[in-house]
mmCIF file with all atom_site columns, C-alpha atoms in Angstrom:
data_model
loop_
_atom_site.group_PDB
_atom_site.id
_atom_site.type_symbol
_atom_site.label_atom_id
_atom_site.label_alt_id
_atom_site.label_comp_id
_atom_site.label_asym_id
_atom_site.label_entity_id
_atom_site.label_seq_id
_atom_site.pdbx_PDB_ins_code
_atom_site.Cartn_x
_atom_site.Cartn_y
_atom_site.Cartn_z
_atom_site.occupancy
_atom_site.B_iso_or_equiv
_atom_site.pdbx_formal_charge
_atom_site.auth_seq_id
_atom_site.auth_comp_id
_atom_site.auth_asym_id
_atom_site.auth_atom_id
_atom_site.pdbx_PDB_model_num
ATOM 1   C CA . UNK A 1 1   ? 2.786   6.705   14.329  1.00 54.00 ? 238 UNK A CA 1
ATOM 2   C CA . UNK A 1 2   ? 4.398   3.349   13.706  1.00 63.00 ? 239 UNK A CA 1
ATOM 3   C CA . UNK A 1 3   ? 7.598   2.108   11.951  1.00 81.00 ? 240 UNK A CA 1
ATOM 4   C CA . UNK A 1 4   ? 7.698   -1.158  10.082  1.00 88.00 ? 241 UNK A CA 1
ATOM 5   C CA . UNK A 1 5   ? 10.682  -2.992  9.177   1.00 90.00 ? 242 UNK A CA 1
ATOM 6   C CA . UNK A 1 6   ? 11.312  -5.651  7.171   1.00 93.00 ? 243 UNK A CA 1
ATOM 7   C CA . UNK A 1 7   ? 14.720  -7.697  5.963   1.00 88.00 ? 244 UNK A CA 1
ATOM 8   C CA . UNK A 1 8   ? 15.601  -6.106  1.862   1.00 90.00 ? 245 UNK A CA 1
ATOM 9   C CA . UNK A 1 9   ? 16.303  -9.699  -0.022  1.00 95.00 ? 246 UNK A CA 1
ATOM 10  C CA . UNK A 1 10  ? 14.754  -13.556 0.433   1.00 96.00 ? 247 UNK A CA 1
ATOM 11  C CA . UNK A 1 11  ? 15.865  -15.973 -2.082  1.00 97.00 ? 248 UNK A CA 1
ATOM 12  C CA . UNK A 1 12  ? 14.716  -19.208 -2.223  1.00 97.00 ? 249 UNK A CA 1
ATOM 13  C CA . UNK A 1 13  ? 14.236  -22.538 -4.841  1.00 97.00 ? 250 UNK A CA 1
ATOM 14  C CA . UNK A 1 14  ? 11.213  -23.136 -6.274  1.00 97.00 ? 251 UNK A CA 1
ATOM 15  C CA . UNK A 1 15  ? 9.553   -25.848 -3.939  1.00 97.00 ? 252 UNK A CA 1
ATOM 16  C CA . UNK A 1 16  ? 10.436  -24.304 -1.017  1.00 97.00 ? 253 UNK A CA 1
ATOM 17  C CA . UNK A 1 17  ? 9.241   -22.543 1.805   1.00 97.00 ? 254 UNK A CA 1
ATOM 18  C CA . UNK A 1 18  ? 9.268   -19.192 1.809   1.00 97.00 ? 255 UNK A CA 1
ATOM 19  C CA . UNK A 1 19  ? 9.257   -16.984 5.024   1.00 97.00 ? 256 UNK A CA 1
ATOM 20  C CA . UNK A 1 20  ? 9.577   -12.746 4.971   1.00 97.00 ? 257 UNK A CA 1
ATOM 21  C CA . UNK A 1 21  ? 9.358   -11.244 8.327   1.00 96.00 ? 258 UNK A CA 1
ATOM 22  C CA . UNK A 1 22  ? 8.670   -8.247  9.514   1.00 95.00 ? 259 UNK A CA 1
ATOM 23  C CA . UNK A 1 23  ? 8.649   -6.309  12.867  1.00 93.00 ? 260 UNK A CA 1
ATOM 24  C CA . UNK A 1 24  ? 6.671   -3.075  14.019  1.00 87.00 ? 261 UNK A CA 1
ATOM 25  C CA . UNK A 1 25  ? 6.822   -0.508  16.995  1.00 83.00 ? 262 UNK A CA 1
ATOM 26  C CA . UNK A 1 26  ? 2.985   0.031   17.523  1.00 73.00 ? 263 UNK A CA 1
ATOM 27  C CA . UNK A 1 27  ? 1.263   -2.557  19.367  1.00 67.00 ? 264 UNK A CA 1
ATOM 28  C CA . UNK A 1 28  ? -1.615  -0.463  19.273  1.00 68.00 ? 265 UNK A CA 1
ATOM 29  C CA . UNK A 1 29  ? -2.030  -1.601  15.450  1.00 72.00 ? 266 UNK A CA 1
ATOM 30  C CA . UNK A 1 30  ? -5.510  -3.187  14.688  1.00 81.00 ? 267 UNK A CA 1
ATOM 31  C CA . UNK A 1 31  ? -4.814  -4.716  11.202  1.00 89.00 ? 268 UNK A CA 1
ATOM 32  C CA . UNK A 1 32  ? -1.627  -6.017  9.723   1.00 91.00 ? 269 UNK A CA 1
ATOM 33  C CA . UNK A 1 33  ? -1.400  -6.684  6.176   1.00 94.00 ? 270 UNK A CA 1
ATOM 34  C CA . UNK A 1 34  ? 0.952   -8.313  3.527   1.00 96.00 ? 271 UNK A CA 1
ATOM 35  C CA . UNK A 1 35  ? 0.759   -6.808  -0.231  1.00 97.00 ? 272 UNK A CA 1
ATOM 36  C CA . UNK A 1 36  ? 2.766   -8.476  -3.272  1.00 97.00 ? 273 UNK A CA 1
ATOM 37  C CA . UNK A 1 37  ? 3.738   -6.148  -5.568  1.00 97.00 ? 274 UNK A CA 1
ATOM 38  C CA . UNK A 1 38  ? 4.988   -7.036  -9.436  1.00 94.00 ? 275 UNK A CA 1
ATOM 39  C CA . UNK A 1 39  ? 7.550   -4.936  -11.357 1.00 88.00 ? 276 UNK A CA 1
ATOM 40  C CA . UNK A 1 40  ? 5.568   -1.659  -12.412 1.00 83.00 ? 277 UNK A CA 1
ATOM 41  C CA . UNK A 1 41  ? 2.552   -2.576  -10.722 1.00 87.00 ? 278 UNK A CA 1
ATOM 42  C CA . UNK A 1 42  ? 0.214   -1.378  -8.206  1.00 90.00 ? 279 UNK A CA 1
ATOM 43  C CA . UNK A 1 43  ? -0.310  -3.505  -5.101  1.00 94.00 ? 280 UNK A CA 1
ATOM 44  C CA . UNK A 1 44  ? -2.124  -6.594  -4.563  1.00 95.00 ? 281 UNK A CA 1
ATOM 45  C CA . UNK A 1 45  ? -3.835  -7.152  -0.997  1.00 94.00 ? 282 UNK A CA 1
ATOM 46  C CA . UNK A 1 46  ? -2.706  -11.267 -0.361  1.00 96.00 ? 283 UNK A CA 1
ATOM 47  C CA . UNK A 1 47  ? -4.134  -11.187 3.688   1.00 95.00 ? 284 UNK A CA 1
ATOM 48  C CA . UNK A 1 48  ? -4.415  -9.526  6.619   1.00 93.00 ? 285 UNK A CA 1
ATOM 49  C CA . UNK A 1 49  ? -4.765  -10.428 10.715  1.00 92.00 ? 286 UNK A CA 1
ATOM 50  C CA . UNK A 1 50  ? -6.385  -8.830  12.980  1.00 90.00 ? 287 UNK A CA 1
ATOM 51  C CA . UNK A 1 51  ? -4.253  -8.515  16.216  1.00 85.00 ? 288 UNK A CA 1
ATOM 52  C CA . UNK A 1 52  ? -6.348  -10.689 18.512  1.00 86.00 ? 289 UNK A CA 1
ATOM 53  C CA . UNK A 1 53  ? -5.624  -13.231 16.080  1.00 88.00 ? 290 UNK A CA 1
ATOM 54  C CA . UNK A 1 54  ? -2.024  -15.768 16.097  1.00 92.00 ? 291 UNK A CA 1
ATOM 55  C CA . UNK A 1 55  ? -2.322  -17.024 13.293  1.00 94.00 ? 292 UNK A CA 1
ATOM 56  C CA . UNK A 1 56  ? -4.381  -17.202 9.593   1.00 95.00 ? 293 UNK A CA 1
ATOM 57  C CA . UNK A 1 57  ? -4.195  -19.863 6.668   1.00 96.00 ? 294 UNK A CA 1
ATOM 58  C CA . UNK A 1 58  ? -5.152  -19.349 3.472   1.00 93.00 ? 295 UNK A CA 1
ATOM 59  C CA . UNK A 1 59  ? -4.205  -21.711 0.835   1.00 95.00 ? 296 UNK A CA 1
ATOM 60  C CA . UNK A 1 60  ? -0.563  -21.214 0.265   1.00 96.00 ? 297 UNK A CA 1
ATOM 61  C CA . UNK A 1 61  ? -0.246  -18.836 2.783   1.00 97.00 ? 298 UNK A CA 1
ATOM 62  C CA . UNK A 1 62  ? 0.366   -18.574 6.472   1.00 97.00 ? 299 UNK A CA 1
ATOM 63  C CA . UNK A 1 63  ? 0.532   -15.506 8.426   1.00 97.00 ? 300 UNK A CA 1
ATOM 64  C CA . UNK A 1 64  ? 1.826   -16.134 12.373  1.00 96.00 ? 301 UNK A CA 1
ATOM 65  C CA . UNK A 1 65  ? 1.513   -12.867 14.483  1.00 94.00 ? 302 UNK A CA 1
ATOM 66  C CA . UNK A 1 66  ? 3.876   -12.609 17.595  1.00 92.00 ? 303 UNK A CA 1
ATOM 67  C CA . UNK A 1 67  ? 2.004   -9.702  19.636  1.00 88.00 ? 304 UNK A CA 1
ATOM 68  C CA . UNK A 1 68  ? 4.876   -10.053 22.594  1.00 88.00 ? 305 UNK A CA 1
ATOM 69  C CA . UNK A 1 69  ? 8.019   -9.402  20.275  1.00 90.00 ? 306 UNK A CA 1
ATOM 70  C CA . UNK A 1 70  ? 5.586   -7.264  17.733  1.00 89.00 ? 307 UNK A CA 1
ATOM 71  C CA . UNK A 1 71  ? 6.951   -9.569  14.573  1.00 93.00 ? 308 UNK A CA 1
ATOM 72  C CA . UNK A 1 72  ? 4.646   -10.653 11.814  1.00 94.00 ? 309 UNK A CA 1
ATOM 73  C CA . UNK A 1 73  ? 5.450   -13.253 9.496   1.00 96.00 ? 310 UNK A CA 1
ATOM 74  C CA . UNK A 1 74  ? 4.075   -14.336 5.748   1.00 97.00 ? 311 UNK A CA 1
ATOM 75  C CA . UNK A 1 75  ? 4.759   -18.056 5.305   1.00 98.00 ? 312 UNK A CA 1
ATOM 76  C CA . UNK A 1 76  ? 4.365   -19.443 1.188   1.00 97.00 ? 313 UNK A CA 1
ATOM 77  C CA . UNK A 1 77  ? 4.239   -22.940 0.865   1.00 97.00 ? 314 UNK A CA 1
ATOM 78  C CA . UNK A 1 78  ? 5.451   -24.619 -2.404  1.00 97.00 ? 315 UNK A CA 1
ATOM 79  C CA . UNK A 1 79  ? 7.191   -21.537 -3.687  1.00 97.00 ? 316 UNK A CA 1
ATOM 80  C CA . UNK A 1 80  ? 6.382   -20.713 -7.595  1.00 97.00 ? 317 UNK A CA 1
ATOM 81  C CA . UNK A 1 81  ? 8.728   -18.611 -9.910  1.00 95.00 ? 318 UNK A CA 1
ATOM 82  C CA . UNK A 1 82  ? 5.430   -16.439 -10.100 1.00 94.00 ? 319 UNK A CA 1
ATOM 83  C CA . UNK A 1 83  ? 5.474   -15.400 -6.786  1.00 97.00 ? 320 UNK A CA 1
ATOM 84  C CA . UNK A 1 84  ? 8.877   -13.776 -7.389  1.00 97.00 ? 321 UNK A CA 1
ATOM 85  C CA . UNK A 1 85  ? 7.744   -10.170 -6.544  1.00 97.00 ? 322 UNK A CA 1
ATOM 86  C CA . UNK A 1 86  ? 8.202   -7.333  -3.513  1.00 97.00 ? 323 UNK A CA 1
ATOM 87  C CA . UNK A 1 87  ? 6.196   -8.399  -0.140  1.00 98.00 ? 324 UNK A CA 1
ATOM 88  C CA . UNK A 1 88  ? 5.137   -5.453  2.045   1.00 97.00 ? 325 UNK A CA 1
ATOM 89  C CA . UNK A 1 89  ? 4.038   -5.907  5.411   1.00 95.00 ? 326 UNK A CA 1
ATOM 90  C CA . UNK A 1 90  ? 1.803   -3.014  6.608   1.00 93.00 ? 327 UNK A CA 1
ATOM 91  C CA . UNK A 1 91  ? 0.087   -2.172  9.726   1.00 90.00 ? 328 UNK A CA 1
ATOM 92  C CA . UNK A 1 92  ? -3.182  0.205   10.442  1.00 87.00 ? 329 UNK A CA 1
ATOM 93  C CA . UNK A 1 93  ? -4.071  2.233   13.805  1.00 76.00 ? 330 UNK A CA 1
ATOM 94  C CA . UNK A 1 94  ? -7.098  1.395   15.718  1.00 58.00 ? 331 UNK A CA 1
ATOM 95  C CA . UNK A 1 95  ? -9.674  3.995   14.454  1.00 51.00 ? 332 UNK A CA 1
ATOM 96  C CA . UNK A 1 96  ? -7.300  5.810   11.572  1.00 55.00 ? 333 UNK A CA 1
ATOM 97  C CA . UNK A 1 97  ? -7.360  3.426   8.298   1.00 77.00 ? 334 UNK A CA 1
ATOM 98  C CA . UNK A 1 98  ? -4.027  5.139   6.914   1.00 89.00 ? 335 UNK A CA 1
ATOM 99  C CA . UNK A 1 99  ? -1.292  2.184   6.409   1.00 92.00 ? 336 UNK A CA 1
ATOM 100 C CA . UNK A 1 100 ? 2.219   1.712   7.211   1.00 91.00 ? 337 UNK A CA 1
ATOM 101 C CA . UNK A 1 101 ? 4.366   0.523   5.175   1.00 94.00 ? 338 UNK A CA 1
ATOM 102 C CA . UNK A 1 102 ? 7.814   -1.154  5.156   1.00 93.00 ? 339 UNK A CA 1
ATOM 103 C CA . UNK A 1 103 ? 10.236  -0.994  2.805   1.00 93.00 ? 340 UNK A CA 1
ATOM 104 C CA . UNK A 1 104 ? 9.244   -4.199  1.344   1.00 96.00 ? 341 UNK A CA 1
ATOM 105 C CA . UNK A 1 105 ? 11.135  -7.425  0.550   1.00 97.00 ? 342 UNK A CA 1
ATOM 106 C CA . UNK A 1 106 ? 12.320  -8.944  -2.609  1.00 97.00 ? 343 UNK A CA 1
ATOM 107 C CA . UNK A 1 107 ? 11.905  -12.296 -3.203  1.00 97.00 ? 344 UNK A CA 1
ATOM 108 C CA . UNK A 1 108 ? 13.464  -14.118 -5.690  1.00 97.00 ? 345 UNK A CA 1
ATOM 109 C CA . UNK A 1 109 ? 12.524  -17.896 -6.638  1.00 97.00 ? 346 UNK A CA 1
ATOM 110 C CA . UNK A 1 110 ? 14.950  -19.684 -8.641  1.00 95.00 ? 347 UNK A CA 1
ATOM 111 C CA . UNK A 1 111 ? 14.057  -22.431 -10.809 1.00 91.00 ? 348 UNK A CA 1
ATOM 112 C CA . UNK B 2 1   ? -16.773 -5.996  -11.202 1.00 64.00 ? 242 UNK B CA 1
ATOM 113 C CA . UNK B 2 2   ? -14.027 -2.997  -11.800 1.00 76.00 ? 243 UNK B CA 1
ATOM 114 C CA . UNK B 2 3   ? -11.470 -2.522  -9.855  1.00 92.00 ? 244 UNK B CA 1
ATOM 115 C CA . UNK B 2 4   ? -9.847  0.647   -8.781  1.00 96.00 ? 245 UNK B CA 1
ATOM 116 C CA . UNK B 2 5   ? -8.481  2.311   -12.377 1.00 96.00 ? 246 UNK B CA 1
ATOM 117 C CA . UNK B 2 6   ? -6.025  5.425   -12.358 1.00 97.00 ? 247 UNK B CA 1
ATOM 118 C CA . UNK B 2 7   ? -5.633  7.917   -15.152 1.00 97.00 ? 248 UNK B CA 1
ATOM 119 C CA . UNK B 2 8   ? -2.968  8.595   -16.530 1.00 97.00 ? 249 UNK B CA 1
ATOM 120 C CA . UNK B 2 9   ? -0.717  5.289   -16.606 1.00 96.00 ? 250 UNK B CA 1
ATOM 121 C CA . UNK B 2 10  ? 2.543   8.156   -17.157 1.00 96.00 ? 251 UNK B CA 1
ATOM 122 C CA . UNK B 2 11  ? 2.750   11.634  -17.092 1.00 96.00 ? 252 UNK B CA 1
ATOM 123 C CA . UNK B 2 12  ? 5.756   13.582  -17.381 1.00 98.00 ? 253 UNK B CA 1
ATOM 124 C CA . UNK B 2 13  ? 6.636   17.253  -16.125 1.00 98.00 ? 254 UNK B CA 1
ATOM 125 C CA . UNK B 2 14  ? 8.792   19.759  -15.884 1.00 98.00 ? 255 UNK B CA 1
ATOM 126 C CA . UNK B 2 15  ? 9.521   21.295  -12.174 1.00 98.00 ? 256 UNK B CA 1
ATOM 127 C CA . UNK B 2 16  ? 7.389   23.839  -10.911 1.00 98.00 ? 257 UNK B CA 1
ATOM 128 C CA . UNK B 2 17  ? 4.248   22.948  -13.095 1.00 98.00 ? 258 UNK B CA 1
ATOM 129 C CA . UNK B 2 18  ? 0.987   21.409  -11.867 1.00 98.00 ? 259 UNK B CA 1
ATOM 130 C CA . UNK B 2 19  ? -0.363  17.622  -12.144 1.00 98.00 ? 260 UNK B CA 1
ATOM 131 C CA . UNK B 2 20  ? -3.613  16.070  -11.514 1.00 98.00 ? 261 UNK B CA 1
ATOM 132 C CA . UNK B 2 21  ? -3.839  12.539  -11.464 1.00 98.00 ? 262 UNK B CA 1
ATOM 133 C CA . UNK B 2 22  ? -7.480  10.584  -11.296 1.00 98.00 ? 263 UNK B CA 1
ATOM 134 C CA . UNK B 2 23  ? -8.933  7.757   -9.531  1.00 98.00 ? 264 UNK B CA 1
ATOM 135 C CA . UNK B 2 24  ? -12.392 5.354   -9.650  1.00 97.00 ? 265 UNK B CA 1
ATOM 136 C CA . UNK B 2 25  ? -12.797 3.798   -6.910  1.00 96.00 ? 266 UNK B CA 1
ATOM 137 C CA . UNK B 2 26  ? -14.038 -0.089  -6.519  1.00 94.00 ? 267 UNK B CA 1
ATOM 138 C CA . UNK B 2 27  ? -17.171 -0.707  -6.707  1.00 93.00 ? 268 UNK B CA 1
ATOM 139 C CA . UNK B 2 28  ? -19.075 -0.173  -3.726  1.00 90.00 ? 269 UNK B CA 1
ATOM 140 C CA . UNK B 2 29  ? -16.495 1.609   -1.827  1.00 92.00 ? 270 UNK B CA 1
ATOM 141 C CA . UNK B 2 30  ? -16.517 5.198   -0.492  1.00 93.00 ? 271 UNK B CA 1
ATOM 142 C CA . UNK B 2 31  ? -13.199 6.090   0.944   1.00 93.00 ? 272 UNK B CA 1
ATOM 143 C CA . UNK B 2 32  ? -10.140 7.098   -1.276  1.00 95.00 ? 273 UNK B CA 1
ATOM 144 C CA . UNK B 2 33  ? -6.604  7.299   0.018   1.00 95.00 ? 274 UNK B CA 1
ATOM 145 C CA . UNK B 2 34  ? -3.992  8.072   -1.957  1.00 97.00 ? 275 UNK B CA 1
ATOM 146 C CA . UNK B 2 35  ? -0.080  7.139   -1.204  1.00 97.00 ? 276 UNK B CA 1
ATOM 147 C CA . UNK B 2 36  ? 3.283   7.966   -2.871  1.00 98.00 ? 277 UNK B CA 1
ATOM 148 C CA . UNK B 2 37  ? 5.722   5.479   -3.877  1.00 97.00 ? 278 UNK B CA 1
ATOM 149 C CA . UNK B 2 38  ? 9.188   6.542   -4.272  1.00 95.00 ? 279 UNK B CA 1
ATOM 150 C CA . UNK B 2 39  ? 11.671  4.384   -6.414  1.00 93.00 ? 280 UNK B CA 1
ATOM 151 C CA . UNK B 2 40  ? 12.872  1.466   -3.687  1.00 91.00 ? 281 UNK B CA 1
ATOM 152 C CA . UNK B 2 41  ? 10.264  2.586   -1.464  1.00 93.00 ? 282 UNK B CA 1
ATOM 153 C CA . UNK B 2 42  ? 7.207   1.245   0.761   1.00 94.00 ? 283 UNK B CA 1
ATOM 154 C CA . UNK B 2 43  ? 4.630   3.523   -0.004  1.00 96.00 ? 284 UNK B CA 1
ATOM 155 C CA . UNK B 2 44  ? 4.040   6.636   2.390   1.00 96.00 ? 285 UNK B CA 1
ATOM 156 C CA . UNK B 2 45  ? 0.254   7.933   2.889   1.00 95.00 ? 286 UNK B CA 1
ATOM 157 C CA . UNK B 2 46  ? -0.797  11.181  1.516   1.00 97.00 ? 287 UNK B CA 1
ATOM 158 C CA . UNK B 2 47  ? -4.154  11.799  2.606   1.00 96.00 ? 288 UNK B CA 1
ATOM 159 C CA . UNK B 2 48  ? -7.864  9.821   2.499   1.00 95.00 ? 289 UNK B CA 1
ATOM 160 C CA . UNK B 2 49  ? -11.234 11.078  1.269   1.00 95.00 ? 290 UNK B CA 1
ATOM 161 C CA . UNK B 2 50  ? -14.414 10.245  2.686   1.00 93.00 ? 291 UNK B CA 1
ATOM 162 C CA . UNK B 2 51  ? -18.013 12.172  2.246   1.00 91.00 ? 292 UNK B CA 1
ATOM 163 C CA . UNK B 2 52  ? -16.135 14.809  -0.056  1.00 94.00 ? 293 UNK B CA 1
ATOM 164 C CA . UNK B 2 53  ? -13.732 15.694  2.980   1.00 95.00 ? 294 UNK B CA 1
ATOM 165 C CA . UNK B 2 54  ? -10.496 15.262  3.954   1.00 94.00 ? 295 UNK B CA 1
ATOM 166 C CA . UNK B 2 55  ? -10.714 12.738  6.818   1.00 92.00 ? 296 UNK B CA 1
ATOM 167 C CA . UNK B 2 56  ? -6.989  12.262  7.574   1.00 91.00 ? 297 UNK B CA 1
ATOM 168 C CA . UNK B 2 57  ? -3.732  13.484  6.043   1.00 94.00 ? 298 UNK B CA 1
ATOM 169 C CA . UNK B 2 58  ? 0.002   12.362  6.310   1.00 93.00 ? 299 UNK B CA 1
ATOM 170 C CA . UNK B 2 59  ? 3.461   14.044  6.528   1.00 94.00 ? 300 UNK B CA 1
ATOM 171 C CA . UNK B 2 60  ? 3.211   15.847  3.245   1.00 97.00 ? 301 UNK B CA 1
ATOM 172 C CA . UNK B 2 61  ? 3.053   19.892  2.501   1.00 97.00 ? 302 UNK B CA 1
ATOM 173 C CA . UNK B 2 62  ? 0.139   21.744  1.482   1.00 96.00 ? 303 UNK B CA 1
ATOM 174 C CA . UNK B 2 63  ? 1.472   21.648  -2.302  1.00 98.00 ? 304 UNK B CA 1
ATOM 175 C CA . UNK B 2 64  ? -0.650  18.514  -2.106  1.00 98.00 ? 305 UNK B CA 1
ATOM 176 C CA . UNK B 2 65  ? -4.039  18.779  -2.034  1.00 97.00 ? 306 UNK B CA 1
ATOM 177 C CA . UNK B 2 66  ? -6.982  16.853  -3.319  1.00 97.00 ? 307 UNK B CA 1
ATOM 178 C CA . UNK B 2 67  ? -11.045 16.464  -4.262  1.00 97.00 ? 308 UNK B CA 1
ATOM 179 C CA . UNK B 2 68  ? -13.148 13.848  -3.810  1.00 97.00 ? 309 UNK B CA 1
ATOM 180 C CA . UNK B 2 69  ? -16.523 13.797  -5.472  1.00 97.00 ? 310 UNK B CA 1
ATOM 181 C CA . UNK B 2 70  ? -19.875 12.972  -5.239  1.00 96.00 ? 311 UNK B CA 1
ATOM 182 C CA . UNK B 2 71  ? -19.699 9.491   -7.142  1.00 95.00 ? 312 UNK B CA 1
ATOM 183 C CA . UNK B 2 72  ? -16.369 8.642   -4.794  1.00 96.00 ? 313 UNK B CA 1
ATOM 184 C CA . UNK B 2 73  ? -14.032 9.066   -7.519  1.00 97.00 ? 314 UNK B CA 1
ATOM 185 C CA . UNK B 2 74  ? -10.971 11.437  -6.277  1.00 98.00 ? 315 UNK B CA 1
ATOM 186 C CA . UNK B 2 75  ? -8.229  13.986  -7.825  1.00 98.00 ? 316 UNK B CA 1
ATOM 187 C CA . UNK B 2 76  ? -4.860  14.021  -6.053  1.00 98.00 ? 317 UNK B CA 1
ATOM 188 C CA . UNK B 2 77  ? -3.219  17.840  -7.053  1.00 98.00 ? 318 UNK B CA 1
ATOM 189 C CA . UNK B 2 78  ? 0.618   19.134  -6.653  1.00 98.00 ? 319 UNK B CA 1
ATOM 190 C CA . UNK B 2 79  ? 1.290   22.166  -7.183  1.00 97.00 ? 320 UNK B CA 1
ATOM 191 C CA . UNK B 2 80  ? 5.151   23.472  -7.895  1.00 98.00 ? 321 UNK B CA 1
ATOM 192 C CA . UNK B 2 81  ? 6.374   20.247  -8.746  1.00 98.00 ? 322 UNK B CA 1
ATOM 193 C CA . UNK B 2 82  ? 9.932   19.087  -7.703  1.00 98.00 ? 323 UNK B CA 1
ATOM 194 C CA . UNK B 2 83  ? 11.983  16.670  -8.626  1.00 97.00 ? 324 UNK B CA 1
ATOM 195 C CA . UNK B 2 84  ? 11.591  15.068  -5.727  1.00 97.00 ? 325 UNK B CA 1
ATOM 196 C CA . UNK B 2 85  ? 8.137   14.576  -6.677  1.00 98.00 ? 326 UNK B CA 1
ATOM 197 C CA . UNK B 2 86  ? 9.210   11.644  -8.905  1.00 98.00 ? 327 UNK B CA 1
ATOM 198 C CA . UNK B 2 87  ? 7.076   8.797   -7.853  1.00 97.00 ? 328 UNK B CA 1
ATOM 199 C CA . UNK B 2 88  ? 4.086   6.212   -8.651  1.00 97.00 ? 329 UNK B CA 1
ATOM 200 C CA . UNK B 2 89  ? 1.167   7.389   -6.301  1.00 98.00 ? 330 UNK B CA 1
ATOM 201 C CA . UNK B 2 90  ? -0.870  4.832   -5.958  1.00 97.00 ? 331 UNK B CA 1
ATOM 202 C CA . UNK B 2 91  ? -4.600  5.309   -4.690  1.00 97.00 ? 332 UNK B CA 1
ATOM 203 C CA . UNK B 2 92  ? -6.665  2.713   -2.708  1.00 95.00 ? 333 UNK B CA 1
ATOM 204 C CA . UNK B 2 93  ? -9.925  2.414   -1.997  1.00 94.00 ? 334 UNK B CA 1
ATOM 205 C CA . UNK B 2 94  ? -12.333 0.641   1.027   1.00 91.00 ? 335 UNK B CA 1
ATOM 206 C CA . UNK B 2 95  ? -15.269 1.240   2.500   1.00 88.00 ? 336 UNK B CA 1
ATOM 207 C CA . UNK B 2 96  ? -16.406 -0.242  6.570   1.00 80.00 ? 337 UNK B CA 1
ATOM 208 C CA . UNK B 2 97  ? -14.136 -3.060  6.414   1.00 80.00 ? 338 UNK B CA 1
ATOM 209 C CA . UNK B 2 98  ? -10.315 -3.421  7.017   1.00 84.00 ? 339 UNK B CA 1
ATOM 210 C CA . UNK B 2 99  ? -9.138  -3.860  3.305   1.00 88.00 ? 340 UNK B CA 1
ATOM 211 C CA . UNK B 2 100 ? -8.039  -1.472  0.888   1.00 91.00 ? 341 UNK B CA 1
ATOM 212 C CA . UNK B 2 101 ? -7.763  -2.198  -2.599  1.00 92.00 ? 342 UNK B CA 1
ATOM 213 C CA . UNK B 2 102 ? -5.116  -0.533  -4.656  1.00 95.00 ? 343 UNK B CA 1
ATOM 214 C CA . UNK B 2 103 ? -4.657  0.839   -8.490  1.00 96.00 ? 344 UNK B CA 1
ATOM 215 C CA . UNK B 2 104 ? -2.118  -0.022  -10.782 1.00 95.00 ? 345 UNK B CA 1
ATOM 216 C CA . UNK B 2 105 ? -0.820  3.798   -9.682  1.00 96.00 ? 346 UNK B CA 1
ATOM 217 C CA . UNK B 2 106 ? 0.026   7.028   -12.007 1.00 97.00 ? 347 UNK B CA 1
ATOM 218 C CA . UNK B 2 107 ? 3.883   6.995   -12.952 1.00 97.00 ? 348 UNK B CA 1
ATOM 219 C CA . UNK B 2 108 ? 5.238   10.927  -12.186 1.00 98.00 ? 349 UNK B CA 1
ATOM 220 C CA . UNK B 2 109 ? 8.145   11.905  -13.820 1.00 98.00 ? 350 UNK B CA 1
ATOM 221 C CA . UNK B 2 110 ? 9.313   15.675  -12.936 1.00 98.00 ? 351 UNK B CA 1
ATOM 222 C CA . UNK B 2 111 ? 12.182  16.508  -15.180 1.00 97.00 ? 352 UNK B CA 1
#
């Protein structure tokens, strides 16, 4: 199995850079993912890396993967008070497609 | 193109009664998991459905138990509900590649 850990509370002005980390104990993972979830809703797949990968852009977002030290990172440029939300991280086995979860992390953009 | 839908949006019960809750998935797709999301809480895997069978199952007792049918769409049962139970449980769906897409999720209330 595999633990995933993330930090509980990011706030930040709108503008800025964002950054929620997150560390996990199996290296064997194959996928990690980042999900945004809104009060009372279900969850929103932003991006994922596949662990041979460092790094992945996409728009707004920047994931960096740190395979030694097993630490993932979701990067939002140009923070918007819409992207105030929860961020899970979540990882998947090699083979087994059940995900991991964290305990997510709120992050709240001020105006 | 529909995503995946969940039925009912709320349910309430009363412990030690019985709940079924329903999912479609996206289009396309032929592999249903479905995960429980307690209050403050990354979601935890239940089980996944694929070709009508059980293909892997989490850390959860046999009082949960599902069906998946022939068109992909998927039941999730408990049986002897506790309060505990209390949760959104969220179902995702994917087929070959590394994504799953989530519902909006069934809100369980066990009084």
């Amino acid at each position: 199995g595999e633990d995933v850990e993330q930090s509980l509370f990011l706030s930040v002005r709108e503008g800025d850079s964002s950054v929620i980390n997150c560390t996990y104990t199996d290296s064997s993972s194959t996928y990690l993912y980042w999900y945004k979830q809104e009060p009372g809703a279900g969850l929103q797949l932003l991006t994922y890396i596949f662990s041979n990968m460092d790094m992945k852009q996409d728009q707004r977002l920047t994931v960096l993967l740190n395979k030694k030290d097993k630490h993932l990172s979701l990067r939002i440029a140009d923070t918007q008070t819409g992207d105030s939300a929860i961020y899970f991280c979540a990882g998947a086995d090699t083979g087994r497609r059940a995900l991991t979860f964290g305990s997510g992390t709120r992050l709240q953009v001020q105006p | 193109d529909a995503g995946v839908t969940q039925s009912p949006t709320h349910l309430i019960k009363t412990r030690g009664q019985q709940v079924t809750l329903r999912c479609s998935p996206k289009s396309g797709h032929d592999t249903v998991s479905w995960y429980q999301q307690a209050l403050g809480q990354g979601p935890q895997f239940i089980f996944q459905y694929y070709e009508e069978e059980e293909r892997q199952r989490g850390n959860f007792p046999d009082r949960f138990s599902g069906h998946q049918f022939p068109n992909y769409s998927s039941e999730l049962n408990v049986n002897a509900l506790l309060l505990g139970d209390s949760a959104l449980y969220l179902c995702a769906s994917s087929s070959d590649g590394p994504t799953q897409y989530f519902g909006p999720g069934t809100r369980l209330t066990v009084l």
